PDB file of C-alpha atoms in Angstrom:
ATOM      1  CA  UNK A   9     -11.275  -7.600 -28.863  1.00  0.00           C
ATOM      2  CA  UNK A  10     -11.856  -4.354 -30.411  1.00  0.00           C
ATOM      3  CA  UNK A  11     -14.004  -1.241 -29.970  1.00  0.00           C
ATOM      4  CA  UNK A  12     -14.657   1.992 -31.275  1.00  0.00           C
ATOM      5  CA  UNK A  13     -17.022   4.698 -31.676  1.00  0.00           C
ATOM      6  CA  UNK A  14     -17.830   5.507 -35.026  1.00  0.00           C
ATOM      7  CA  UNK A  15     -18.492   9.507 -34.235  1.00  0.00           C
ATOM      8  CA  UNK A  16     -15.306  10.147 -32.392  1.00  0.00           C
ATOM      9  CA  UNK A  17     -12.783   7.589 -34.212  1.00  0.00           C
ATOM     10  CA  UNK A  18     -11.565   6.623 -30.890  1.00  0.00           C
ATOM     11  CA  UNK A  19     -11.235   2.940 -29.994  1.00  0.00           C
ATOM     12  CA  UNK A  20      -9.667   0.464 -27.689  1.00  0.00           C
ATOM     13  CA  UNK A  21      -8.316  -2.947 -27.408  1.00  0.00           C
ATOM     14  CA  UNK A  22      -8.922  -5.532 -24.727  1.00  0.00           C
ATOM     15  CA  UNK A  23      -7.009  -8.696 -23.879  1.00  0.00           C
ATOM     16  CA  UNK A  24     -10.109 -10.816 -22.916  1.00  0.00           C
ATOM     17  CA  UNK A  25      -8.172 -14.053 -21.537  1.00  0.00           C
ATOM     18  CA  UNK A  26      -6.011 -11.944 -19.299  1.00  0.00           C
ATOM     19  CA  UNK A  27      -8.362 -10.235 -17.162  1.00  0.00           C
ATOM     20  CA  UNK A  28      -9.594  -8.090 -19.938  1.00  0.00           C
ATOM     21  CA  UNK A  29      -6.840  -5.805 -19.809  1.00  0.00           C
ATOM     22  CA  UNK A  30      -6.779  -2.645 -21.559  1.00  0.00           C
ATOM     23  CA  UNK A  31      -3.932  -3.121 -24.159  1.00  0.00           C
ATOM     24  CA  UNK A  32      -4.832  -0.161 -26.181  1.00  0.00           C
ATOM     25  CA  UNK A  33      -6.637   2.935 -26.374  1.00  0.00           C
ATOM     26  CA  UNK A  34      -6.783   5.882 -28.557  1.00  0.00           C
ATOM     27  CA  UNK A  35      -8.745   9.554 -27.699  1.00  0.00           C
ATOM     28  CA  UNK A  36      -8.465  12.300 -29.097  1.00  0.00           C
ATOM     29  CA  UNK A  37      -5.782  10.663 -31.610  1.00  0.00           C
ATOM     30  CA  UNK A  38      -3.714   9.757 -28.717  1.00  0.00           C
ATOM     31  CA  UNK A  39      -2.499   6.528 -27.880  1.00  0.00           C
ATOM     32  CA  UNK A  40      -1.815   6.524 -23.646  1.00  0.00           C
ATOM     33  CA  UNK A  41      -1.628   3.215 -23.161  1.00  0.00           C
ATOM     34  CA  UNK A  42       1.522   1.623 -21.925  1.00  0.00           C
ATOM     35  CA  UNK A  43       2.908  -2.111 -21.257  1.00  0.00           C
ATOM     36  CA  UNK A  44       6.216  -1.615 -19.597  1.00  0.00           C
ATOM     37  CA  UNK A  45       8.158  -4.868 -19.500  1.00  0.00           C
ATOM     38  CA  UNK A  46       6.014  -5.949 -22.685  1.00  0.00           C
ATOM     39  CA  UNK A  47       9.017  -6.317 -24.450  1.00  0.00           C
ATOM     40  CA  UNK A  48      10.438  -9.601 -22.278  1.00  0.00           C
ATOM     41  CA  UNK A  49       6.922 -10.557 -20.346  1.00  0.00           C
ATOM     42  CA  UNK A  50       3.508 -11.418 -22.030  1.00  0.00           C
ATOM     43  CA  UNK A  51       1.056  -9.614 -20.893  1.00  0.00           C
ATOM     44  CA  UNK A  52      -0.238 -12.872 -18.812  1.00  0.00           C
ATOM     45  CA  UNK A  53       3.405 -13.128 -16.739  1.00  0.00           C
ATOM     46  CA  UNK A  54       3.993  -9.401 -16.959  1.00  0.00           C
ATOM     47  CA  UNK A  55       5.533  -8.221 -13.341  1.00  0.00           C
ATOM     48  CA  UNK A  56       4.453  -4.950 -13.519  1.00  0.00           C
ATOM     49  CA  UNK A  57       0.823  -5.866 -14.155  1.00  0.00           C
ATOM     50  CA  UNK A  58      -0.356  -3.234 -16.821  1.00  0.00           C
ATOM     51  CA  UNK A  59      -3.915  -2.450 -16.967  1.00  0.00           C
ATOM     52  CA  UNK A  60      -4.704  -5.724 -14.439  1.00  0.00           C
ATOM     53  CA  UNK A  61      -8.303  -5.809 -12.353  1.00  0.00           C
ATOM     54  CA  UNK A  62      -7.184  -5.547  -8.924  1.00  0.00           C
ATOM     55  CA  UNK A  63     -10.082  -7.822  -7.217  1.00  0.00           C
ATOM     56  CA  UNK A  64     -11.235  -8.966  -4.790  1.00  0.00           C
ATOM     57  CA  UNK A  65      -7.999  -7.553  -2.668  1.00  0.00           C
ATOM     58  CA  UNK A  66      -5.823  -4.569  -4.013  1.00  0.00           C
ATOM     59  CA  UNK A  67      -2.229  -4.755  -4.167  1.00  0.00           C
ATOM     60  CA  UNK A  68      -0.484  -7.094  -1.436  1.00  0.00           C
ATOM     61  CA  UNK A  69      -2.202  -9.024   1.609  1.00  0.00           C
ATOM     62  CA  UNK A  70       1.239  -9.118   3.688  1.00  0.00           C
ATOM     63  CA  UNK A  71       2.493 -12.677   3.749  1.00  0.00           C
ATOM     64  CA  UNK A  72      -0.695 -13.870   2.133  1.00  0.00           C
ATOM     65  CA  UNK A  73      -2.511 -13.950   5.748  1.00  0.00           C
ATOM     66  CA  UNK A  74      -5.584 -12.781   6.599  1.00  0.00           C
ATOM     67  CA  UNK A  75      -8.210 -13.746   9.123  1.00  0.00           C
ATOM     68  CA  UNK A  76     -12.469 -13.050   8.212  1.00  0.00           C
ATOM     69  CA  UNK A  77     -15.379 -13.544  10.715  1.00  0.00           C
ATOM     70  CA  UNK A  78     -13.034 -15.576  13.051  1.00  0.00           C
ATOM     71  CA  UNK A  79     -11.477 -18.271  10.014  1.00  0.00           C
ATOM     72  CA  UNK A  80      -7.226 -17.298   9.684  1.00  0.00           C
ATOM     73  CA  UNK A  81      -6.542 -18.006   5.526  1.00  0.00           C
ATOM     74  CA  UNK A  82      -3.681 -17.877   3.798  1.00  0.00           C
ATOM     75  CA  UNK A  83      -3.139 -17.599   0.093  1.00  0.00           C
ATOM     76  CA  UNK A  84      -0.731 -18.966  -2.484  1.00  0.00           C
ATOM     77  CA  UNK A  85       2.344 -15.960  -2.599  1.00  0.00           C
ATOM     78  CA  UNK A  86       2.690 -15.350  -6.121  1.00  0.00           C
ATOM     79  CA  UNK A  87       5.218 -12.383  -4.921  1.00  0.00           C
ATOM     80  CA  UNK A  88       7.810 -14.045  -3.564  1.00  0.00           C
ATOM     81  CA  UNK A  89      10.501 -12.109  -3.691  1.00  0.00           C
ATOM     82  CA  UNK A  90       8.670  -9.861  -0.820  1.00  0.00           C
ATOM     83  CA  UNK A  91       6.574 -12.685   0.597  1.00  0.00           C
ATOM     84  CA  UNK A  92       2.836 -11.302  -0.074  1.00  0.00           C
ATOM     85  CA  UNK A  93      -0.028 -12.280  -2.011  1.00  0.00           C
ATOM     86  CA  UNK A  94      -0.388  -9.296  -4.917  1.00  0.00           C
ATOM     87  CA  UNK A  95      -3.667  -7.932  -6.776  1.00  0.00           C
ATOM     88  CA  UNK A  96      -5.991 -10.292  -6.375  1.00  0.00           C
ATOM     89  CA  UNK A  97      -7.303 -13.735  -8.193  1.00  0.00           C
ATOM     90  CA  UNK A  98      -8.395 -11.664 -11.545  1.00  0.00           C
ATOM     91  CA  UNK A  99      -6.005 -10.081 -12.906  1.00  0.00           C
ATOM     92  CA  UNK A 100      -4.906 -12.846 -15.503  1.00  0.00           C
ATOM     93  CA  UNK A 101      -8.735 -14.647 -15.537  1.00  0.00           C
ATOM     94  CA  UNK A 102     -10.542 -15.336 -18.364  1.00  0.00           C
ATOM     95  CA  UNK A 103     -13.265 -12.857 -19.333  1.00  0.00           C
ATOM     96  CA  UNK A 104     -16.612 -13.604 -21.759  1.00  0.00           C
ATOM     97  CA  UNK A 105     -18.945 -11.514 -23.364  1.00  0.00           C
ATOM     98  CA  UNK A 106     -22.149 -11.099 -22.310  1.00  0.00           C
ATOM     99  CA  UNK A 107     -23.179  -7.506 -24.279  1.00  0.00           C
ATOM    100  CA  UNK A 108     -21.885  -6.059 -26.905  1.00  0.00           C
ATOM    101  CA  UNK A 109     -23.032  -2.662 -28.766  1.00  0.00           C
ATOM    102  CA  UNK A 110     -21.792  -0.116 -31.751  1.00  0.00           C
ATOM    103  CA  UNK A 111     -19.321   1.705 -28.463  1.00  0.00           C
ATOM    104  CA  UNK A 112     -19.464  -0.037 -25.155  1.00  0.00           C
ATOM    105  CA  UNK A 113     -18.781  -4.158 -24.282  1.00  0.00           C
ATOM    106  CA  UNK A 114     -19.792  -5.691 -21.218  1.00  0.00           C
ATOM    107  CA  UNK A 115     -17.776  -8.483 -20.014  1.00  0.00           C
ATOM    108  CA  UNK A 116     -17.603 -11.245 -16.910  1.00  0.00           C
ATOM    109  CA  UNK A 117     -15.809 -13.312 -14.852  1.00  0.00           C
ATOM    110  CA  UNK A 118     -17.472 -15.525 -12.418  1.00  0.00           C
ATOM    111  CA  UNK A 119     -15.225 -16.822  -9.731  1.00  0.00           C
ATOM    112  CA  UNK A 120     -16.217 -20.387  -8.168  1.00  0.00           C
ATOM    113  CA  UNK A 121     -14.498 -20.102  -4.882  1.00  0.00           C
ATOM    114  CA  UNK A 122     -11.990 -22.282  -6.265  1.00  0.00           C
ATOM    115  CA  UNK A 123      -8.950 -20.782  -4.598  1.00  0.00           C
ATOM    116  CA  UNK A 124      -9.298 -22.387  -1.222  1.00  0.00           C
ATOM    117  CA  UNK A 125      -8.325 -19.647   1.000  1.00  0.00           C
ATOM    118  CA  UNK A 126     -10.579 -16.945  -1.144  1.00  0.00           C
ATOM    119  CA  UNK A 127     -13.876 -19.481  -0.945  1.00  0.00           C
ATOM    120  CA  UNK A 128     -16.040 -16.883  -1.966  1.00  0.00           C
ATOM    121  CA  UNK A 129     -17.780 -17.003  -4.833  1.00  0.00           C
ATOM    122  CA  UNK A 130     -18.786 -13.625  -6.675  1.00  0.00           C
ATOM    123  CA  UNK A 131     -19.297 -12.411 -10.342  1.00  0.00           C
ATOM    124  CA  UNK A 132     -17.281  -9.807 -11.620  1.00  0.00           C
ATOM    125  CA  UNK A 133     -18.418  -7.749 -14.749  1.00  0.00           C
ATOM    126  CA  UNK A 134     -16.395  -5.196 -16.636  1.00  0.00           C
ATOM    127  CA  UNK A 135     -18.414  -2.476 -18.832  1.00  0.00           C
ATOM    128  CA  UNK A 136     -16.052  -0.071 -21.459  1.00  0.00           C
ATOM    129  CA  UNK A 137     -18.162   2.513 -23.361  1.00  0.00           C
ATOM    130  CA  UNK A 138     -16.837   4.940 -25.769  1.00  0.00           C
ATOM    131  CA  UNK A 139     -18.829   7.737 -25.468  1.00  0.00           C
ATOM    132  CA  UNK A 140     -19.884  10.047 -28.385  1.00  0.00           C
ATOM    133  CA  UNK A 141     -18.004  13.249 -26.202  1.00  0.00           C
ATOM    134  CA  UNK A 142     -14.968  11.717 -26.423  1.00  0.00           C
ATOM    135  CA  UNK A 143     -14.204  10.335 -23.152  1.00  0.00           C
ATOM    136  CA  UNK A 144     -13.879   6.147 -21.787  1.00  0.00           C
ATOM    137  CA  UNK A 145     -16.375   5.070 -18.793  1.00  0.00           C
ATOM    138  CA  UNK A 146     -15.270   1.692 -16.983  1.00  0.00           C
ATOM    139  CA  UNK A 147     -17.856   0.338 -14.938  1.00  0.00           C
ATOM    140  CA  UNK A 148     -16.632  -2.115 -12.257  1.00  0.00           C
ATOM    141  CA  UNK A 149     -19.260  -4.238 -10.815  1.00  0.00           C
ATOM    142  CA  UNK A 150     -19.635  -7.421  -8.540  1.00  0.00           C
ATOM    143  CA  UNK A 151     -21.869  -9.740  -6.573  1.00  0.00           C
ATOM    144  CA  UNK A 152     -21.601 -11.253  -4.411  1.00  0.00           C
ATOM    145  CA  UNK A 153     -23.274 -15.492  -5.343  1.00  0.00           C
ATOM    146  CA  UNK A 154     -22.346 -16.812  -2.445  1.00  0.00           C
ATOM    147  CA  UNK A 155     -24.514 -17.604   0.855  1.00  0.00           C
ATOM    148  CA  UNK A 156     -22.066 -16.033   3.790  1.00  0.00           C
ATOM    149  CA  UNK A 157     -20.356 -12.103   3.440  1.00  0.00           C
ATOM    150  CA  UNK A 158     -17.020 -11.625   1.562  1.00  0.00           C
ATOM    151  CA  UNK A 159     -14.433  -9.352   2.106  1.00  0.00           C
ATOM    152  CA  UNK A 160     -14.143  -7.281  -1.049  1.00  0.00           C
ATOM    153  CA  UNK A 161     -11.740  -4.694  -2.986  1.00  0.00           C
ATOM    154  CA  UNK A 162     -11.073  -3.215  -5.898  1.00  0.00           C
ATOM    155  CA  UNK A 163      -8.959  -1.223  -8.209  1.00  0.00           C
ATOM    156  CA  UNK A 164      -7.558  -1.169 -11.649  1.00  0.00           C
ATOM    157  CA  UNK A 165      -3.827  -0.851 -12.534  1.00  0.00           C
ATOM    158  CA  UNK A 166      -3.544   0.980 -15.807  1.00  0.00           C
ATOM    159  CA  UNK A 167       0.112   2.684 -17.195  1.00  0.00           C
ATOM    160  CA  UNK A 168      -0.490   6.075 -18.905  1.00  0.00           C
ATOM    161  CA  UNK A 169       1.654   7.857 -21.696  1.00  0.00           C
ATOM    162  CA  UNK A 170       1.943  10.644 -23.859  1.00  0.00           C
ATOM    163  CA  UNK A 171       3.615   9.479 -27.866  1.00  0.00           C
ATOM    164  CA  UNK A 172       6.789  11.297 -27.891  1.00  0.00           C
ATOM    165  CA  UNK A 173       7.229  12.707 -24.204  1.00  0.00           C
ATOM    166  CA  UNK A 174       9.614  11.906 -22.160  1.00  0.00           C
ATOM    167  CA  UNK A 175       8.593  11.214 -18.687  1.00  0.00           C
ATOM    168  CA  UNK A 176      10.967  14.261 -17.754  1.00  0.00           C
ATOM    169  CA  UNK A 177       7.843  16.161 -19.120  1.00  0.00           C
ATOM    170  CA  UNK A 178       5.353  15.076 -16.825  1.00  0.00           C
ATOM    171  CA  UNK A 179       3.261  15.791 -14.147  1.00  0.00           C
ATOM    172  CA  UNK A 180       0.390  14.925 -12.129  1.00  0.00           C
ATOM    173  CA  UNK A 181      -2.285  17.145 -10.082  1.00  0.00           C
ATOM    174  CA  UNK A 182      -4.503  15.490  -7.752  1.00  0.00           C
ATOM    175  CA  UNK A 183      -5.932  15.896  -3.888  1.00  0.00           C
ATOM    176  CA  UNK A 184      -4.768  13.897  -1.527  1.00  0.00           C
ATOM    177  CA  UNK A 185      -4.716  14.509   2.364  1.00  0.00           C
ATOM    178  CA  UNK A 186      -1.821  11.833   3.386  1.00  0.00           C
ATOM    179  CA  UNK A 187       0.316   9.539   1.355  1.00  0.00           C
ATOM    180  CA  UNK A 188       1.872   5.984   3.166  1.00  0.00           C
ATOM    181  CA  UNK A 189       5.734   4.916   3.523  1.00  0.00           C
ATOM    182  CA  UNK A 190       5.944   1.328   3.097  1.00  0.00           C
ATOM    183  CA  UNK A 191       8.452  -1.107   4.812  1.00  0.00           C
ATOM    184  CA  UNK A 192      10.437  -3.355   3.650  1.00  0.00           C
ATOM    185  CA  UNK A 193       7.114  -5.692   2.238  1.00  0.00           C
ATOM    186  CA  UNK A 194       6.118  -2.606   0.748  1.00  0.00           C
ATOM    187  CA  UNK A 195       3.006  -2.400   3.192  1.00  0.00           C
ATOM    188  CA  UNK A 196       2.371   0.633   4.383  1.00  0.00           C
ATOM    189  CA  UNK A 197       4.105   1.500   7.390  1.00  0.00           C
ATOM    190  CA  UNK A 198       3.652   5.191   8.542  1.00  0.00           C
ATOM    191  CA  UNK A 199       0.927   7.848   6.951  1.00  0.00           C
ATOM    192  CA  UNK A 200       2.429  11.148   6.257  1.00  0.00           C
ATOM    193  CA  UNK A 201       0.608  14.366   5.781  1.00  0.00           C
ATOM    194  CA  UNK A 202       0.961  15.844   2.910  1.00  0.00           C
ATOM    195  CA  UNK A 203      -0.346  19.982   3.717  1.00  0.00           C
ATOM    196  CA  UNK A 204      -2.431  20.523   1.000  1.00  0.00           C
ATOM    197  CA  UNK A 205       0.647  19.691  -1.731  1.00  0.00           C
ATOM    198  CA  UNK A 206      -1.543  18.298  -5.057  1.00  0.00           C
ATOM    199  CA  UNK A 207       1.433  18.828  -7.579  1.00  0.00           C
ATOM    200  CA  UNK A 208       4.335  16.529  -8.558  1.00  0.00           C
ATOM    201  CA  UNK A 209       6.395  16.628 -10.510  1.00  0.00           C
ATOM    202  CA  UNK A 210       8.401  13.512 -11.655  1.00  0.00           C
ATOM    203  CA  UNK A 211      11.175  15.285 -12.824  1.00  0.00           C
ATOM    204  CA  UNK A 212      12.119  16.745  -9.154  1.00  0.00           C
ATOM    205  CA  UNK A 213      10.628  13.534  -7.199  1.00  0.00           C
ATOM    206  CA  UNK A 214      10.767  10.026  -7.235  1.00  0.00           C
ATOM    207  CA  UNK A 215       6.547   8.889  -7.061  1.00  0.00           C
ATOM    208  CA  UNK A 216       5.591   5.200  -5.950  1.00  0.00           C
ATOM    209  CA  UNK A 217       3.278   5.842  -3.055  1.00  0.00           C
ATOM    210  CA  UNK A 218      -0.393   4.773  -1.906  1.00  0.00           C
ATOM    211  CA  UNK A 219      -2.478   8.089  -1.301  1.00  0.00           C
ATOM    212  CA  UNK A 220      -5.135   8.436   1.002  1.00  0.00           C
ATOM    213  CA  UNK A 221      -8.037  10.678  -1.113  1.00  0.00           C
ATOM    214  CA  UNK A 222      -9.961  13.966  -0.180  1.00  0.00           C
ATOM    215  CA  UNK A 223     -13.202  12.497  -0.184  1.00  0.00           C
ATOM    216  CA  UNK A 224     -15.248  14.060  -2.962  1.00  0.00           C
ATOM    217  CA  UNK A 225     -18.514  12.747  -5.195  1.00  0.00           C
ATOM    218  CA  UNK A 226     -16.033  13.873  -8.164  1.00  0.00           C
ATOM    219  CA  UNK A 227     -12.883  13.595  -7.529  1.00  0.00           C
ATOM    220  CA  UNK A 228     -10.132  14.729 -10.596  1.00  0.00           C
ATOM    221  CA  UNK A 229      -6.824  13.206 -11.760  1.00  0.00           C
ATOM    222  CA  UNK A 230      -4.885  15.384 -14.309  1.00  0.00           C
ATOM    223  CA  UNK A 231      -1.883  13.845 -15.733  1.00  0.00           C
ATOM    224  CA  UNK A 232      -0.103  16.655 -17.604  1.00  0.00           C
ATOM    225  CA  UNK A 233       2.465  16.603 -20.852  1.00  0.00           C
ATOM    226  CA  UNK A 234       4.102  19.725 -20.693  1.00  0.00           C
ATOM    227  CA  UNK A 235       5.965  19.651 -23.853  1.00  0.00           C
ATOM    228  CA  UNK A 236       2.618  19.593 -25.902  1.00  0.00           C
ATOM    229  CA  UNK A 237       0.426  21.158 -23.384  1.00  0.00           C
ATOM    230  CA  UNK A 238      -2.054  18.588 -23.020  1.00  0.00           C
ATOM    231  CA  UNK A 239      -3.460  16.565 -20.012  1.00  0.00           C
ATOM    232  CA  UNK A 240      -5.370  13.274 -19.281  1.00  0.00           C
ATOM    233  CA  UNK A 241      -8.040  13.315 -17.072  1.00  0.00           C
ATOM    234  CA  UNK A 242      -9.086  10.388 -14.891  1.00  0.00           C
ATOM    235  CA  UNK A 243     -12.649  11.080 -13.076  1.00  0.00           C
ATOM    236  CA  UNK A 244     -13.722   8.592  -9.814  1.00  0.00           C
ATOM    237  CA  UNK A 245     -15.800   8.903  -7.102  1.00  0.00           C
ATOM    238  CA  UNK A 246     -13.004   9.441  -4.044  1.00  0.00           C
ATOM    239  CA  UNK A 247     -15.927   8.608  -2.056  1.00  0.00           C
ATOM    240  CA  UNK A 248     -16.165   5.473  -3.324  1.00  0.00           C
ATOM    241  CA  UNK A 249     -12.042   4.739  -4.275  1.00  0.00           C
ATOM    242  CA  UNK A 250     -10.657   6.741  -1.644  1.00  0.00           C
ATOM    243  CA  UNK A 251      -6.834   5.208  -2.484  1.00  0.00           C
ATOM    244  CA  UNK A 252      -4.622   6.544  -5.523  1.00  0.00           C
ATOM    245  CA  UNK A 253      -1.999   4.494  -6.044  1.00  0.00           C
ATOM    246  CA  UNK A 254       0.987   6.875  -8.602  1.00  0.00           C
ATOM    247  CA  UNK A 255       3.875   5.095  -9.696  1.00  0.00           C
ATOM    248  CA  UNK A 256       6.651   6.021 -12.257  1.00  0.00           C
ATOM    249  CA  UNK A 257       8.352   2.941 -12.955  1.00  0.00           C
ATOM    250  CA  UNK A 258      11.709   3.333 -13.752  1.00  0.00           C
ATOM    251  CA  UNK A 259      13.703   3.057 -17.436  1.00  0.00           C
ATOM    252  CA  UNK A 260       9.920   3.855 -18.908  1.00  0.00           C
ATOM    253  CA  UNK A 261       8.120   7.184 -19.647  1.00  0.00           C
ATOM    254  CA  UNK A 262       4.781   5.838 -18.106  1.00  0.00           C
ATOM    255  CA  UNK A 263       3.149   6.256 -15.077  1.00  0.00           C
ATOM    256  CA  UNK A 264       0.347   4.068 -13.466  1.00  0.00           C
ATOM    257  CA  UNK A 265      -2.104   5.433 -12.034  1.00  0.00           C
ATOM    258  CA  UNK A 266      -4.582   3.510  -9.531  1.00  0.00           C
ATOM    259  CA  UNK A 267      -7.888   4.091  -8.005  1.00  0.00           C
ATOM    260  CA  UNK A 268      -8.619   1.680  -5.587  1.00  0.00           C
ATOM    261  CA  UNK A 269     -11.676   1.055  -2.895  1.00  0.00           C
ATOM    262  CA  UNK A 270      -9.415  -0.091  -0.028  1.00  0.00           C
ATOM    263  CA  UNK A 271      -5.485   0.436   1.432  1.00  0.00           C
ATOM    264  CA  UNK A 272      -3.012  -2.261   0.592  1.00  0.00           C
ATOM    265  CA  UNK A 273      -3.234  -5.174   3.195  1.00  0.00           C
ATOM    266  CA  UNK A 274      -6.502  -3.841   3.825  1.00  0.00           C
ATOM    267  CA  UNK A 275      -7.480  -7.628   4.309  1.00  0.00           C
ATOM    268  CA  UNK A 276      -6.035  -6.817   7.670  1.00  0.00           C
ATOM    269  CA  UNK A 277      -5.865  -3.614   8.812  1.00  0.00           C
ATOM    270  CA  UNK A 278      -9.583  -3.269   7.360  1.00  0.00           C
ATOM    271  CA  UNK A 279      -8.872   0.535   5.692  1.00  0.00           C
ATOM    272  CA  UNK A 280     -11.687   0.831   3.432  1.00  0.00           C
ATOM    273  CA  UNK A 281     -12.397  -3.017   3.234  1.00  0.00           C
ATOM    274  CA  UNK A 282     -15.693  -3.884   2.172  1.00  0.00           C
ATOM    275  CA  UNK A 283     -17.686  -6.818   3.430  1.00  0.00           C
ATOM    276  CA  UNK A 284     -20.333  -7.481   0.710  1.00  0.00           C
ATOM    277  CA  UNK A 285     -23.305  -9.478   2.123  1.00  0.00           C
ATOM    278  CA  UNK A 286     -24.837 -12.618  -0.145  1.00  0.00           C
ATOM    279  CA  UNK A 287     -26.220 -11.558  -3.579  1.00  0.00           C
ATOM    280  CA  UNK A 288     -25.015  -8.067  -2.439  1.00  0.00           C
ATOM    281  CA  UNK A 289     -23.762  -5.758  -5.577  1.00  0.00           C
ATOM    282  CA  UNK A 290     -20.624  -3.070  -5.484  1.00  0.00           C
ATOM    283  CA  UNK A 291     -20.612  -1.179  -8.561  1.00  0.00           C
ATOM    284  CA  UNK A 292     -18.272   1.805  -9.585  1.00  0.00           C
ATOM    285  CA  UNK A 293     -17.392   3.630 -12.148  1.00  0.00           C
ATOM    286  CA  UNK A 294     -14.057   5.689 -13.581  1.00  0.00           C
ATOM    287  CA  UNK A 295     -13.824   7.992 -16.233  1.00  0.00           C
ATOM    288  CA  UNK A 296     -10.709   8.502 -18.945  1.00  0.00           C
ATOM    289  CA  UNK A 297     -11.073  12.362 -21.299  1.00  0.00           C
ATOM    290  CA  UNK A 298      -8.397  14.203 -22.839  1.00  0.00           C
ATOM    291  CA  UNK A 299      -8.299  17.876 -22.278  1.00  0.00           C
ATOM    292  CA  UNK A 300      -5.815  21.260 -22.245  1.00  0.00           C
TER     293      UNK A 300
END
């Protein structure tokens, strides 16, 4: 499916049976989308899961396990190399269209409970606008349709590039207070403090961490090219997604970068798990502009 606003020529693709990914997008003339490992993997076996929904748990539940209101669960481990249960039962679901205007599609997903050890139903809706200033909004919104509370995440898994820029030319400005070392399951293990550093550079540091956010109503990702001096801004409540998940995966010149709601394995350590009551709605919203 395409979309694009006539005023601003900027447009975008989605992948609507695979958890209406973001396969393309264009602003400002600039195409910063990325697919690492699109090459080998379609997008709907892809390991490194560009642009996936991460819903309703982010990144890994360690070994699958969890326990909610007493009940001990475990789901199917679709990492197995590592032993977890990764991002969630959405990321490769079938969306359908339920709006559609000149510059923004609404889309949904609504989960059954068919997953035995998830048996919690909820609707999931996706909104992409193209706005006439130039910039994406992604709403993110679900309710809960089932008659007990849920436990409840979510984040988004998008790769970001600059055409002809090496990632030796990057860099990334952000606020974080802490970021997590993870252990061999890659859950976290130990929370560091990081003293007010908000630069990095991926040139001088290897980046694949889970950051804990300064909480702010407006919270500001810039993701710099400094070899044509301009940046990509990513706007989220860190109120809201407190988590920032950077990663610069390597042999690519992309980096994914993740707002998320909760922690990984917060389906048991409960850091910033959200338990939505019956016909109870979370809705959130992150923002994609280009600027200098």
């Amino acid at each position: 499916m395409e979309l694009k606003n006539a005023k601003t020529g900027n447009y975008l693709i989605l992948d609507t049976q695979t958890g209406a990914s973001l396969i393309e997008l264009r602003l400002s003339g600039i195409s910063l989308i990325d697919l690492p490992g699109s090459s080998i993997h379609p997008i709907a076996s892809n390991p490194y899961h560009p642009s996936a929904l991460l819903t309703p748990w982010v990144n890994r539940v360690r070994n699958g396990n969890y326990s909610f209101k007493g009940k001990n669960y475990q789901l199917p481990i679709n990492e197995p190399a590592l032993g977890n249960a990764i991002h969630g039962l959405l990321a490769r679901a079938p969306f359908t269209l339920v709006q559609e205007s000149d510059s923004s599609v609404t889309l949904e997903h609504a989960y059954t409970g068919e997953e035995p050890n998830y048996p919690f139903p909820f609707t999931f809706r996706y909104n992409y606008t193209l706005t006439d200033v130039g910039a994406l909004e992604i709403t993110f919104e679900a309710q809960n349709t089932g008659p007990t509370a849920m436990p409840f995440a979510c984040g988004w898994h998008p790769y970001f590039s600059f055409p002809e820029t090496a990632v030796a030319d990057l860099s990334i400005k952000f606020h974080p207070i802490s970021r997590f070392l993870l252990d061999s399951q890659m859950i976290p293990l130990k929370e560091e403090n990081l003293q007010g550093q908000t630069k990095f550079i991926f040139s001088e540091e290897k980046v694949d961490h889970v950051f804990r956010l300064e909480p702010k109503e407006k919270h500001i990702t810039e993701f710099i090219d400094l070899k044509h001096n301009r940046s990509l801004f990513l706007e989220q409540s860190s109120v809201q997604f407190p988590f920032l998940v950077v990663f610069q995966p390597e042999g690519y010149n992309s980096v994914a970068i993740e707002p998320m709601t909760a922690n990984t394995d917060a389906f048991n350590t409960g850091d910033g798990l959200i338990e939505l009551a019956p016909q109870e709605v979370f809705s959130g919203q992150i923002r994609l502009s280009i600027g200098k």
